[in-house]
PDB file of C-alpha atoms and ligand atoms in Angstrom:
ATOM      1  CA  UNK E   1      11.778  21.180  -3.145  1.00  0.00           C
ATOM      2  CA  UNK E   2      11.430  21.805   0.709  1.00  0.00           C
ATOM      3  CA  UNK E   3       8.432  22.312   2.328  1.00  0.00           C
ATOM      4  CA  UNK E   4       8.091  25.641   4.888  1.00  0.00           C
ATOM      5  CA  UNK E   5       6.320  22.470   7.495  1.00  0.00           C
ATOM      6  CA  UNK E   6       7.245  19.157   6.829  1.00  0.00           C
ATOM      7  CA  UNK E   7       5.033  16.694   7.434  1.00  0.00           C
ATOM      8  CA  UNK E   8       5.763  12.935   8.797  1.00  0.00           C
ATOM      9  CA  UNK E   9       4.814  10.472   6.052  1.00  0.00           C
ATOM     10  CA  UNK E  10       4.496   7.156   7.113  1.00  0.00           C
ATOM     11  CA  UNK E  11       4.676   4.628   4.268  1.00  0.00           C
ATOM     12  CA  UNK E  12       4.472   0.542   5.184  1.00  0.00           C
ATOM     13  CA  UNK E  13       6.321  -1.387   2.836  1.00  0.00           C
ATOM     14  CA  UNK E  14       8.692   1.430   1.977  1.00  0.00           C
ATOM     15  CA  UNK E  15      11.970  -0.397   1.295  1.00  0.00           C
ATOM     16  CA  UNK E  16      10.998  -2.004  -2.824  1.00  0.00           C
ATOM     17  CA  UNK E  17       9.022  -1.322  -5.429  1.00  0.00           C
ATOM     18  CA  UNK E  18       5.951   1.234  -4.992  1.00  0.00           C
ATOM     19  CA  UNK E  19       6.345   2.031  -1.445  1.00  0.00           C
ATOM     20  CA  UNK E  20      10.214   2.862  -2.499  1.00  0.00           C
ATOM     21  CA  UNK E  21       8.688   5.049  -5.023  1.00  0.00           C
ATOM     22  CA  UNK E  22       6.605   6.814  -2.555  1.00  0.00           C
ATOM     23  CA  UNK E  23       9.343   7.222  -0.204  1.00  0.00           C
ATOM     24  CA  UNK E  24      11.480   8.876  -2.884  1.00  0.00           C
ATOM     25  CA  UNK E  25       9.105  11.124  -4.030  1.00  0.00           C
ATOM     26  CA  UNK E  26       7.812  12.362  -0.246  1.00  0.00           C
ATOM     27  CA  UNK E  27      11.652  12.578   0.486  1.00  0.00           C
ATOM     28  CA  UNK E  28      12.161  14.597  -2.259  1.00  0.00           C
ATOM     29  CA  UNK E  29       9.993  17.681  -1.340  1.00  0.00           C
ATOM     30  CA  UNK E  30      11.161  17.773   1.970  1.00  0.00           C
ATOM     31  CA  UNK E  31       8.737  15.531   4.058  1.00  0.00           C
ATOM     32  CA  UNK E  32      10.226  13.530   6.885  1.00  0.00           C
ATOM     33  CA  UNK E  33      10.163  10.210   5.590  1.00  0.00           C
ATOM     34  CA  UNK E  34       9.666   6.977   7.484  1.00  0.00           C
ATOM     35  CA  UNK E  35       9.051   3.276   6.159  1.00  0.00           C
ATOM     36  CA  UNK E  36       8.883   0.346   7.480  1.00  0.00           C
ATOM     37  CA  UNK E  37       9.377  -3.528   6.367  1.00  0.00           C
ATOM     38  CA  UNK E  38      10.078  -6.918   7.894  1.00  0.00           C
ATOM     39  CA  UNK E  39      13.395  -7.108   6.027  1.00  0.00           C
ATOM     40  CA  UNK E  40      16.468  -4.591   7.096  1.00  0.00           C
ATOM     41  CA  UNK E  41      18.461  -5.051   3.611  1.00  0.00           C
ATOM     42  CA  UNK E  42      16.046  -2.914   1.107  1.00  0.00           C
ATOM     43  CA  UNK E  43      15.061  -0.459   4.083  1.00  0.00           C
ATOM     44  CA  UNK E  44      18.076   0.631   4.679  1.00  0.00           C
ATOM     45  CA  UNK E  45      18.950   1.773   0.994  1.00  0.00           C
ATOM     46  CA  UNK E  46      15.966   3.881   0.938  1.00  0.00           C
ATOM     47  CA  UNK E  47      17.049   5.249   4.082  1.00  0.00           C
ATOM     48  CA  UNK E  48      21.019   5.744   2.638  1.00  0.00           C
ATOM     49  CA  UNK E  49      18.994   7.122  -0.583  1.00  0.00           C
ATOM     50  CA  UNK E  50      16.781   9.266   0.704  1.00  0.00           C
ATOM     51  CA  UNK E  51      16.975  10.349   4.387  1.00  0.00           C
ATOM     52  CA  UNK E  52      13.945   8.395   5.151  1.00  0.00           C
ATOM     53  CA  UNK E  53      13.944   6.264   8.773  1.00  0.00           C
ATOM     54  CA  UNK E  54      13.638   2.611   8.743  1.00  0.00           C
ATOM     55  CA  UNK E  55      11.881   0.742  11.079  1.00  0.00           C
ATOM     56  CA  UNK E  56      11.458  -3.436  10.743  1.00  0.00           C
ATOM     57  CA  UNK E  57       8.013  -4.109  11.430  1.00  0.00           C
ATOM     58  CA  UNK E  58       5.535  -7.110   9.958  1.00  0.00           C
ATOM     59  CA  UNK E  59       2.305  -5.508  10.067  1.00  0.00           C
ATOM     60  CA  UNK E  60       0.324  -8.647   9.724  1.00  0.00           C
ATOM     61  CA  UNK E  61       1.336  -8.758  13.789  1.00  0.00           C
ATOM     62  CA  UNK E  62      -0.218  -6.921  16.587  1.00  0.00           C
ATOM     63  CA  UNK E  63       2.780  -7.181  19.010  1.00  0.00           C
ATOM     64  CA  UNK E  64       5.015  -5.782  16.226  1.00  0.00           C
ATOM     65  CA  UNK E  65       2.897  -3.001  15.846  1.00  0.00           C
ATOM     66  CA  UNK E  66       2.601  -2.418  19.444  1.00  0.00           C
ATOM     67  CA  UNK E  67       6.022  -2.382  19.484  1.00  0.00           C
ATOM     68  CA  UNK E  68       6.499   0.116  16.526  1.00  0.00           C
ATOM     69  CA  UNK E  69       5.034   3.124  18.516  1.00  0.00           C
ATOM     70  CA  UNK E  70       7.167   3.598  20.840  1.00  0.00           C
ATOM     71  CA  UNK E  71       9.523   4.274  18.503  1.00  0.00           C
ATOM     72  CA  UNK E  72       7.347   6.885  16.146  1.00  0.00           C
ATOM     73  CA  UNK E  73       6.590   9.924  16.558  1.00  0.00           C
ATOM     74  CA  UNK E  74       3.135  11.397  17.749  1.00  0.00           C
ATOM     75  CA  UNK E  75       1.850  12.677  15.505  1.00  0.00           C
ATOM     76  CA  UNK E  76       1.665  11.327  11.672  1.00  0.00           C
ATOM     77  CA  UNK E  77       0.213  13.206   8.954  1.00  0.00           C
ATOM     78  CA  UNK E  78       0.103  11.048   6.108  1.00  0.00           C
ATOM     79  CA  UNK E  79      -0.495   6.770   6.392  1.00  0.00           C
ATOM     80  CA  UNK E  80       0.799   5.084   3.344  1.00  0.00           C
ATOM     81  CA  UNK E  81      -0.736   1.285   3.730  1.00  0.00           C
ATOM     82  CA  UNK E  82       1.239  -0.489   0.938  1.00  0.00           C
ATOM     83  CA  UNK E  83       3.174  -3.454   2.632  1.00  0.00           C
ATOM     84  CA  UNK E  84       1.311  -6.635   0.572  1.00  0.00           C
ATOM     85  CA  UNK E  85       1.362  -8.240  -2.207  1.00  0.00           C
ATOM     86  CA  UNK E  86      -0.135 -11.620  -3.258  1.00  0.00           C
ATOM     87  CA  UNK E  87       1.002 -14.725  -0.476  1.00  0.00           C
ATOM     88  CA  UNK E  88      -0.195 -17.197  -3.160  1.00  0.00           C
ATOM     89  CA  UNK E  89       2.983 -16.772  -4.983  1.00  0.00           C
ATOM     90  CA  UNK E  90       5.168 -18.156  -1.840  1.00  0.00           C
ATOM     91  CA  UNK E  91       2.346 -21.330  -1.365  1.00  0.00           C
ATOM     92  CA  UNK E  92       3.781 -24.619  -0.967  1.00  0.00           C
ATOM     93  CA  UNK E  93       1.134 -25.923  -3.834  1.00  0.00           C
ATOM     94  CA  UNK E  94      -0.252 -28.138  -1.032  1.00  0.00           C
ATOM     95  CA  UNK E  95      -4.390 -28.515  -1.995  1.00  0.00           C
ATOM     96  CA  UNK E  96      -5.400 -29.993   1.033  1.00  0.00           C
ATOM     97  CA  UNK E  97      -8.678 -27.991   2.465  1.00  0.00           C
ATOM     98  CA  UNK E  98      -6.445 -26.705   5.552  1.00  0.00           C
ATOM     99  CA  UNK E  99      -3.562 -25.758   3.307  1.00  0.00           C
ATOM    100  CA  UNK E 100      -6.312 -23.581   1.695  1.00  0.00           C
ATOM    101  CA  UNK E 101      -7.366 -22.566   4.306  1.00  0.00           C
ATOM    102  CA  UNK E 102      -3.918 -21.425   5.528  1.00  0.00           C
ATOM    103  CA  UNK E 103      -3.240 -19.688   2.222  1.00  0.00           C
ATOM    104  CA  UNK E 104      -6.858 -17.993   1.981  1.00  0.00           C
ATOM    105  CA  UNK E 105      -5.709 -16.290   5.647  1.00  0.00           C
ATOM    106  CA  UNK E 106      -1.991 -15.461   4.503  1.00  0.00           C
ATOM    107  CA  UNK E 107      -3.826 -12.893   1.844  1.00  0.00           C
ATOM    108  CA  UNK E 108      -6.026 -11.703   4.089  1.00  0.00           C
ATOM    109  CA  UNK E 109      -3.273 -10.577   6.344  1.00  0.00           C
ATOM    110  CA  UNK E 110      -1.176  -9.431   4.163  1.00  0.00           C
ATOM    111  CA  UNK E 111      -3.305  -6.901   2.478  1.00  0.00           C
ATOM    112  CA  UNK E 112      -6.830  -6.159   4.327  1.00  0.00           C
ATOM    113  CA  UNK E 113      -5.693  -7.339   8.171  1.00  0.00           C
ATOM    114  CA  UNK E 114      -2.165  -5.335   7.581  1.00  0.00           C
ATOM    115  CA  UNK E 115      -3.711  -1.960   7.400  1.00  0.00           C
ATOM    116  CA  UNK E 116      -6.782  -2.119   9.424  1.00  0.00           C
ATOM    117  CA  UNK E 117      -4.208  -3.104  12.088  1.00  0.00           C
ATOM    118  CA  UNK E 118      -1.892  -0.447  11.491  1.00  0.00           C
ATOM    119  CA  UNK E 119      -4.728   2.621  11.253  1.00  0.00           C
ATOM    120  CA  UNK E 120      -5.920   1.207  14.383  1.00  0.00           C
ATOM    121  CA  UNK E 121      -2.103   1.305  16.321  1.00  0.00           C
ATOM    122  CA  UNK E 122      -2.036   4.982  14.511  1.00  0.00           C
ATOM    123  CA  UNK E 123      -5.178   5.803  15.059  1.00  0.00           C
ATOM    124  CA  UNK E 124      -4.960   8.424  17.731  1.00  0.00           C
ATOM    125  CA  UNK E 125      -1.720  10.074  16.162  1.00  0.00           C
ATOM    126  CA  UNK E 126      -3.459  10.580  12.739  1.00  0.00           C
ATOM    127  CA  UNK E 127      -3.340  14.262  12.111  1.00  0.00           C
ATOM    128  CA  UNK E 128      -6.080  16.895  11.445  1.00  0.00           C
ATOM    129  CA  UNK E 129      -5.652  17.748   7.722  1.00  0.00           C
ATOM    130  CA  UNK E 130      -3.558  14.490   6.915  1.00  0.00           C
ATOM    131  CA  UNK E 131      -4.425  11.098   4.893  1.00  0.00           C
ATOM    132  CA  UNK E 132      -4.493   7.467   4.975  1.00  0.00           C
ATOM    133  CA  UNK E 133      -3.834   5.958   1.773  1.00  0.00           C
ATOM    134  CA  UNK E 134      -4.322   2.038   1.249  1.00  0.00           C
ATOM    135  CA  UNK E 135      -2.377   0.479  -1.830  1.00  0.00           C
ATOM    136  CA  UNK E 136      -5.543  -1.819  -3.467  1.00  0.00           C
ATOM    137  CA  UNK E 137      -5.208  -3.357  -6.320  1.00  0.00           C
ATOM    138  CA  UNK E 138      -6.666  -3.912  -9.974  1.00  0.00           C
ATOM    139  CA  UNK E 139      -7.284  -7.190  -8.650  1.00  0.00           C
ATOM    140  CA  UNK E 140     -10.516  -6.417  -6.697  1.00  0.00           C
ATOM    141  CA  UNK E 141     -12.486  -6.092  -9.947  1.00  0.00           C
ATOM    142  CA  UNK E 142     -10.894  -8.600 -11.897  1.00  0.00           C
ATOM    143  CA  UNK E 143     -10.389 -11.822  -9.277  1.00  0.00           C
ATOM    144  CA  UNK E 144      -7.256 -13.262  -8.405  1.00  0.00           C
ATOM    145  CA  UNK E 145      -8.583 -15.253  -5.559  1.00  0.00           C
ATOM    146  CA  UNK E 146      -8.079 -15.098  -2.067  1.00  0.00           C
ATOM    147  CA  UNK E 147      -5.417 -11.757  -3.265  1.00  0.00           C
ATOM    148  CA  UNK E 148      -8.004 -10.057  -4.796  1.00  0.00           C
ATOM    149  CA  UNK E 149     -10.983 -10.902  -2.480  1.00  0.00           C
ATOM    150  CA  UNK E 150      -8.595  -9.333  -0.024  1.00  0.00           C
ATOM    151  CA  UNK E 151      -7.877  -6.218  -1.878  1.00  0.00           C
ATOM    152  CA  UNK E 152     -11.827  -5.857  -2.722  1.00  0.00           C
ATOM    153  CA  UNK E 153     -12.176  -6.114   1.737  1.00  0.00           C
ATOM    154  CA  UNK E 154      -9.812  -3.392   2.059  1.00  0.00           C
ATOM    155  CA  UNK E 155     -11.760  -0.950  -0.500  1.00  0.00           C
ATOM    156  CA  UNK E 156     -14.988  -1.843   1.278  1.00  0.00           C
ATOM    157  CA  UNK E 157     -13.894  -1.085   5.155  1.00  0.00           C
ATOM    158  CA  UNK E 158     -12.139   1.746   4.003  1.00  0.00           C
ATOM    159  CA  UNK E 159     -15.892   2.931   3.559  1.00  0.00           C
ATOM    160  CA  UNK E 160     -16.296   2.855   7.016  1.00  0.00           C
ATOM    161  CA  UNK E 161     -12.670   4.486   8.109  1.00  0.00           C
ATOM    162  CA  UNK E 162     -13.844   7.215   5.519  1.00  0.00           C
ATOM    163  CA  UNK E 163     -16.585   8.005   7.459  1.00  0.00           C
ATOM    164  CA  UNK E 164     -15.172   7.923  10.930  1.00  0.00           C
ATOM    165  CA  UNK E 165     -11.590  10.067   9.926  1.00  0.00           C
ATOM    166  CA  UNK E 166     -14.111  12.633   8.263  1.00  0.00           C
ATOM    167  CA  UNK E 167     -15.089  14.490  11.107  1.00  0.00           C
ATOM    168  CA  UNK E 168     -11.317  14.821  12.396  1.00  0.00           C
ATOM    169  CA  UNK E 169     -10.629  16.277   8.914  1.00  0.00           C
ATOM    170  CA  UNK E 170      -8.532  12.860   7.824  1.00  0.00           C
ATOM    171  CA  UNK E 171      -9.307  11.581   4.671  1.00  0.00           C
ATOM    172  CA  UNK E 172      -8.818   7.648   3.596  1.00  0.00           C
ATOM    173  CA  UNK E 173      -8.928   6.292   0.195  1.00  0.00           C
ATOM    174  CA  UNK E 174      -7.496   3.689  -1.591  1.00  0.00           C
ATOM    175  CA  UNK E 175      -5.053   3.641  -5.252  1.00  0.00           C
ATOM    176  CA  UNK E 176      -5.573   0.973  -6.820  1.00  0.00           C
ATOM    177  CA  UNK E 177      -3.039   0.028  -9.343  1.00  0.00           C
ATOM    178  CA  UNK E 178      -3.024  -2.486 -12.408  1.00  0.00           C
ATOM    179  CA  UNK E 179       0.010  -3.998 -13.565  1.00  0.00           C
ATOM    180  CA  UNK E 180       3.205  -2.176 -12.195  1.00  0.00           C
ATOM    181  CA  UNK E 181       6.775  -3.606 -13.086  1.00  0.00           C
ATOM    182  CA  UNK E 182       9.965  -3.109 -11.451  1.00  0.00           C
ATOM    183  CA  UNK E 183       8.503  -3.813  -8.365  1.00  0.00           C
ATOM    184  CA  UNK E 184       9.797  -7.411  -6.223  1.00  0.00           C
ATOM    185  CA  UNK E 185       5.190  -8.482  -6.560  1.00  0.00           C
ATOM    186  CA  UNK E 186       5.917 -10.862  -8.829  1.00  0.00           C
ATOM    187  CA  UNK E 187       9.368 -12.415  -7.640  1.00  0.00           C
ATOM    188  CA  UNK E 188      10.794 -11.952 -11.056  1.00  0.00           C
ATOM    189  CA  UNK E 189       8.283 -15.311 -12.606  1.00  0.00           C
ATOM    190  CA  UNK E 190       5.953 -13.125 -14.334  1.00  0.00           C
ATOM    191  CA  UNK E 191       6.188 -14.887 -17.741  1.00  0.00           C
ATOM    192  CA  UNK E 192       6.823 -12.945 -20.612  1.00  0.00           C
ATOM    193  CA  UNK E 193       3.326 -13.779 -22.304  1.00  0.00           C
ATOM    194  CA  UNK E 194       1.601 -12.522 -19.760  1.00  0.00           C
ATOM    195  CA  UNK E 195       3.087  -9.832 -19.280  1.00  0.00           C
ATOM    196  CA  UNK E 196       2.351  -8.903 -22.879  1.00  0.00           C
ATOM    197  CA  UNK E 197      -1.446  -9.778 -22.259  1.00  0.00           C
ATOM    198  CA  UNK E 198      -1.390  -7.191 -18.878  1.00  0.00           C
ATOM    199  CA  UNK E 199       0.335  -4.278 -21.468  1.00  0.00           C
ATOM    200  CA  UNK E 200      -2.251  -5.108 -24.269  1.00  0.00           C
ATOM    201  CA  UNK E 201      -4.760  -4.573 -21.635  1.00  0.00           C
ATOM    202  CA  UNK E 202      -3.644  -1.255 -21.223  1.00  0.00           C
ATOM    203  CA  UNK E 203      -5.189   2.073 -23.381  1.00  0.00           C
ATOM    204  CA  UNK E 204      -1.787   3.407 -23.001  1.00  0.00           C
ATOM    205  CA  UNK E 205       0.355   0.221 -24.145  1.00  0.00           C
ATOM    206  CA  UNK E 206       2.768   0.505 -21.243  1.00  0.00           C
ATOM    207  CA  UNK E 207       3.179  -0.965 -17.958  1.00  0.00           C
ATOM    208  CA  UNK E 208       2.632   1.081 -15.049  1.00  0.00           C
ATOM    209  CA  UNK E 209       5.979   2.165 -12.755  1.00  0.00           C
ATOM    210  CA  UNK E 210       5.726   2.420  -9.402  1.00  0.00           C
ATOM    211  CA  UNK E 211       6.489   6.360  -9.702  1.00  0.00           C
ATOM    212  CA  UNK E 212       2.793   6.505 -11.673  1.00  0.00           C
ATOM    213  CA  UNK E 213       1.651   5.438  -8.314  1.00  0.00           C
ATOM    214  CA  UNK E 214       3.582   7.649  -6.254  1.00  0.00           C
ATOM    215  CA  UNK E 215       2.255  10.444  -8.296  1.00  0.00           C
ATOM    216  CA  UNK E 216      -1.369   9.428  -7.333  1.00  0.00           C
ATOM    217  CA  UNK E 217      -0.785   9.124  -3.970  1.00  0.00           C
ATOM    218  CA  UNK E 218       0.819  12.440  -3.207  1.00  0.00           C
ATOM    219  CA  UNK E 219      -2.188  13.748  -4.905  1.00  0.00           C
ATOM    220  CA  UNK E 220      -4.218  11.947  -2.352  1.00  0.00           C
ATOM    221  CA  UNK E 221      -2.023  13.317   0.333  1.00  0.00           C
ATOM    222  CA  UNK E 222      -2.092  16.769  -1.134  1.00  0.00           C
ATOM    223  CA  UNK E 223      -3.994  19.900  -0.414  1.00  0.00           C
ATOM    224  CA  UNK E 224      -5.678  19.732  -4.002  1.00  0.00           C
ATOM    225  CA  UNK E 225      -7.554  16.767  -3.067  1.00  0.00           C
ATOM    226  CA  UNK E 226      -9.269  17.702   1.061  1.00  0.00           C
ATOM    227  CA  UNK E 227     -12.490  16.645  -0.096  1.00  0.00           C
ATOM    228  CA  UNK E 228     -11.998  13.621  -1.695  1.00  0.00           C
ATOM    229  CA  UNK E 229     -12.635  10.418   0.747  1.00  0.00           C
ATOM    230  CA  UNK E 230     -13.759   6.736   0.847  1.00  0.00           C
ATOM    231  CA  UNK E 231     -12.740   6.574  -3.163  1.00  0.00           C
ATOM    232  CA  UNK E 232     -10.871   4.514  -5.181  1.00  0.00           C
ATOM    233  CA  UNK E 233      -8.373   5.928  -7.895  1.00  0.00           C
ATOM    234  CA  UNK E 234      -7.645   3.553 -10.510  1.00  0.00           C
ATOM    235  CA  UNK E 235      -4.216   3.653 -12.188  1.00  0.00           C
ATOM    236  CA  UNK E 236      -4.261   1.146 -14.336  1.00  0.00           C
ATOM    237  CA  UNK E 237      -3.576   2.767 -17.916  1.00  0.00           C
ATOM    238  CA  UNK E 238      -6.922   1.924 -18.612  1.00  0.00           C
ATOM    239  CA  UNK E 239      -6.858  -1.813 -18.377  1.00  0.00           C
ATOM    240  CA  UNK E 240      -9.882  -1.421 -15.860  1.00  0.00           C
ATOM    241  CA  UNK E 241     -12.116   1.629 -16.570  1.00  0.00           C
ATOM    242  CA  UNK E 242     -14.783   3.067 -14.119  1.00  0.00           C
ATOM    243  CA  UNK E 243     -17.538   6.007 -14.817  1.00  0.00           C
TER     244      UNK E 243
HETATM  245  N1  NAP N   1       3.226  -4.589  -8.688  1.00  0.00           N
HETATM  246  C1  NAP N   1       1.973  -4.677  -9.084  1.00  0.00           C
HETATM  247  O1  NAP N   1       1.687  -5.002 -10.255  1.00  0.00           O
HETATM  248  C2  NAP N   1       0.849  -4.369  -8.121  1.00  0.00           C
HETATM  249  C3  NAP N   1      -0.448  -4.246  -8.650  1.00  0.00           C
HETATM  250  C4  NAP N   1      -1.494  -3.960  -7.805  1.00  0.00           C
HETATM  251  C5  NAP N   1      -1.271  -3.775  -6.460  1.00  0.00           C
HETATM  252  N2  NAP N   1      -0.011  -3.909  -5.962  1.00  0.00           N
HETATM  253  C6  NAP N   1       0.151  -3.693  -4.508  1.00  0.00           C
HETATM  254  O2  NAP N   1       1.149  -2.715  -4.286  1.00  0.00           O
HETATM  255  C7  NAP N   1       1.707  -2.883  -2.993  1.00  0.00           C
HETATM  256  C8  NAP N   1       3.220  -2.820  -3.102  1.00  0.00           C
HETATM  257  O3  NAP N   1       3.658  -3.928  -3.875  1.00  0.00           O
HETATM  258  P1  NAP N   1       4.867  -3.846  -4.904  1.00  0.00           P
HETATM  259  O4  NAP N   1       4.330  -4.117  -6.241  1.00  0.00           O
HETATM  260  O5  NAP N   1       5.673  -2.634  -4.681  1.00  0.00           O
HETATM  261  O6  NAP N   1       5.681  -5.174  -4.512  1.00  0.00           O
HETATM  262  P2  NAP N   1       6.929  -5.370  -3.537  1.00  0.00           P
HETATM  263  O7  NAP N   1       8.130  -4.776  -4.161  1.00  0.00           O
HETATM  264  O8  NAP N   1       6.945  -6.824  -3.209  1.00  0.00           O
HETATM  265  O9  NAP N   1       6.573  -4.513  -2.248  1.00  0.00           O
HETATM  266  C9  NAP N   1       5.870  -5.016  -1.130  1.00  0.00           C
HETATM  267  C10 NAP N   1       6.558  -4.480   0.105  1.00  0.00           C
HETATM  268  O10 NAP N   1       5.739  -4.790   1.249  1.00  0.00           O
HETATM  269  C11 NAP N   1       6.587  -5.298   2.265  1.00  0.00           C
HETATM  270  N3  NAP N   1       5.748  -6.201   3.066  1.00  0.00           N
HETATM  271  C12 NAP N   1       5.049  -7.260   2.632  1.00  0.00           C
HETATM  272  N4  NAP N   1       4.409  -7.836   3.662  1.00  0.00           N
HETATM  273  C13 NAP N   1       4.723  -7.106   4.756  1.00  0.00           C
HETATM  274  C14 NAP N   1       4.378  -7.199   6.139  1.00  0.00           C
HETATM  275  N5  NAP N   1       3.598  -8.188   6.604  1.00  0.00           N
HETATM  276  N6  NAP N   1       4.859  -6.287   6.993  1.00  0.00           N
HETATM  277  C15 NAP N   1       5.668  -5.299   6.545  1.00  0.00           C
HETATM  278  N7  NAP N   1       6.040  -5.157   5.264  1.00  0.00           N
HETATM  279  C16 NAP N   1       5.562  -6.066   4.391  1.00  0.00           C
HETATM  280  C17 NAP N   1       7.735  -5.990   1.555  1.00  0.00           C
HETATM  281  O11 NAP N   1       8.936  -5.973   2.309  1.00  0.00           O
HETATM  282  P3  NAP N   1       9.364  -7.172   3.287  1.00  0.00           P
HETATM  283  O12 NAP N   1       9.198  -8.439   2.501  1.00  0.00           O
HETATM  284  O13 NAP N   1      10.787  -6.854   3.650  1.00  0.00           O
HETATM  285  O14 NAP N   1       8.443  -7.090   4.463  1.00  0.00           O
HETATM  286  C18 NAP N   1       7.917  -5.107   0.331  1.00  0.00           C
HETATM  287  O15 NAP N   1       8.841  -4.057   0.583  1.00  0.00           O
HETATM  288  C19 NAP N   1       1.160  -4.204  -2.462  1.00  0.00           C
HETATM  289  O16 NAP N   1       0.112  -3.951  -1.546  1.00  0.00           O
HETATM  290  C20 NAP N   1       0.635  -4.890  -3.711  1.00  0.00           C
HETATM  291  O17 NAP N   1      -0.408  -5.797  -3.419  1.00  0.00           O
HETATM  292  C21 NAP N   1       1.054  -4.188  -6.752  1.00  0.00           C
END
């Protein structure tokens, strides 16, 4: 469906899994699409799929980002923060306490550094009426180390962006997802077992898709939802329930 005004959707780590997802769905009612990634391969099939523009970028690095305006436009509506994931999977085992300490910053980076950087590059093209949504994680309230102390950060100073976007009209929340499959997160070694433990965990007996998430951020993004800010919507299938 195409909208009368598009609007420029920005989504980092658009080229697998949930920021793919995101990037179809935008794409598909007409907004003009743009992710970005640090590797060309899976960008440019969401481009060739959807129209979207692909831009290599590692958003854990301030000269990248630097770099990565000049070639966007000014003005972005809608700030998808997904690119992340959890670094401890790619760890060289090493236990040593500077290994640790290494790996304790990689997570950091990835997920809490990544998109305070990024809304800070954007910040003065972030749009009256538009978004920032952060992709958190189920992680924050259930552990997962240095991943989900990093994922808990990024809920917490979105507190803060909340409250300075507000009075431009800019809302910022975070979705926070449980167990999604079909997504490159856990490198295909997610053992079967426990895989069947993160479904049980579930009300809803399924795993999550990365489409469930696209649905809840569009809603984020969407008109329906202008005075909703500084929150975190869970979509988990009930594996981690909030009142
Ligand atoms: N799948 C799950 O069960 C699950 C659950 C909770 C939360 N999440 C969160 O959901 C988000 C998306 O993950 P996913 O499940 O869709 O896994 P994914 O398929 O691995 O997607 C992560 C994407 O982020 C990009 N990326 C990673 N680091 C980046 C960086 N420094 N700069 C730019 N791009 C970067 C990756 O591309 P390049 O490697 O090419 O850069 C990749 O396209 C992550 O924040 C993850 O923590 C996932």
């Amino acid at each position: 469906m195409a909208l009368s005004t598009a609007r420029t959707i920005l989504i980092t780590g658009g080229g697998t899994g949930i920021g793919r997802a995101v990037a179809r769905h935008f794409a598909g009612y007409g907004e003009a699409v743009i992710v970005t990634g640090r590797r060309t391969g899976p960008l440019d099939e969401v481009a060739a799929e959807t129209g979207a523009r692909a831009l290599v970028c590692d958003h854990t690095d301030p000269a990248a980002l630097t770099a990565l305006l000049s070639a966007l436009p000014e003005r972005i509506d809608v700030l998808v923060n997904n690119a992340g994931g959890n670094t401890d999977f790619d760890a060289d085992g090493a236990t040593d306490l500077a290994s640790y300490a290494r790996d304790f910053h990689a997570n950091l980076d990835a997920n809490l550094v990544s998109a305070a950087l990024t809304t800070r590059a954007l910040d003065d093209r972030l749009a009256a009426g538009g978004s920032v949504v952060h992709i958190g994680s189920i992680a924050a309230d259930q552990g997962a180390g240095s991943y989900g102390a990093s994922k808990a950060g990024l809920a917490t100073w979105n507190l803060d962006l909340a409250r300075l976007l507000g009075s431009r009209d800019i809302t910022a929340n975070v979705v926070a997802p449980g167990y999604i499959a079909d997504t490159e997160f856990f490198r295909d070694r997610l053992p079967g077992e426990r895989r069947e433990q993160l479904v049980a965990a579930t009300a809803t007996g399924r795993a999550g898709s990365p489409s469930d998430i696209a649905g809840a951020v569009a809603f984020l993004a969407s008109p329906a939802a202008r005075h909703i800010t500084g929150q975190v919507l869970h979509v988990n299938g009930g594996a981690h329930t909030t009142r």
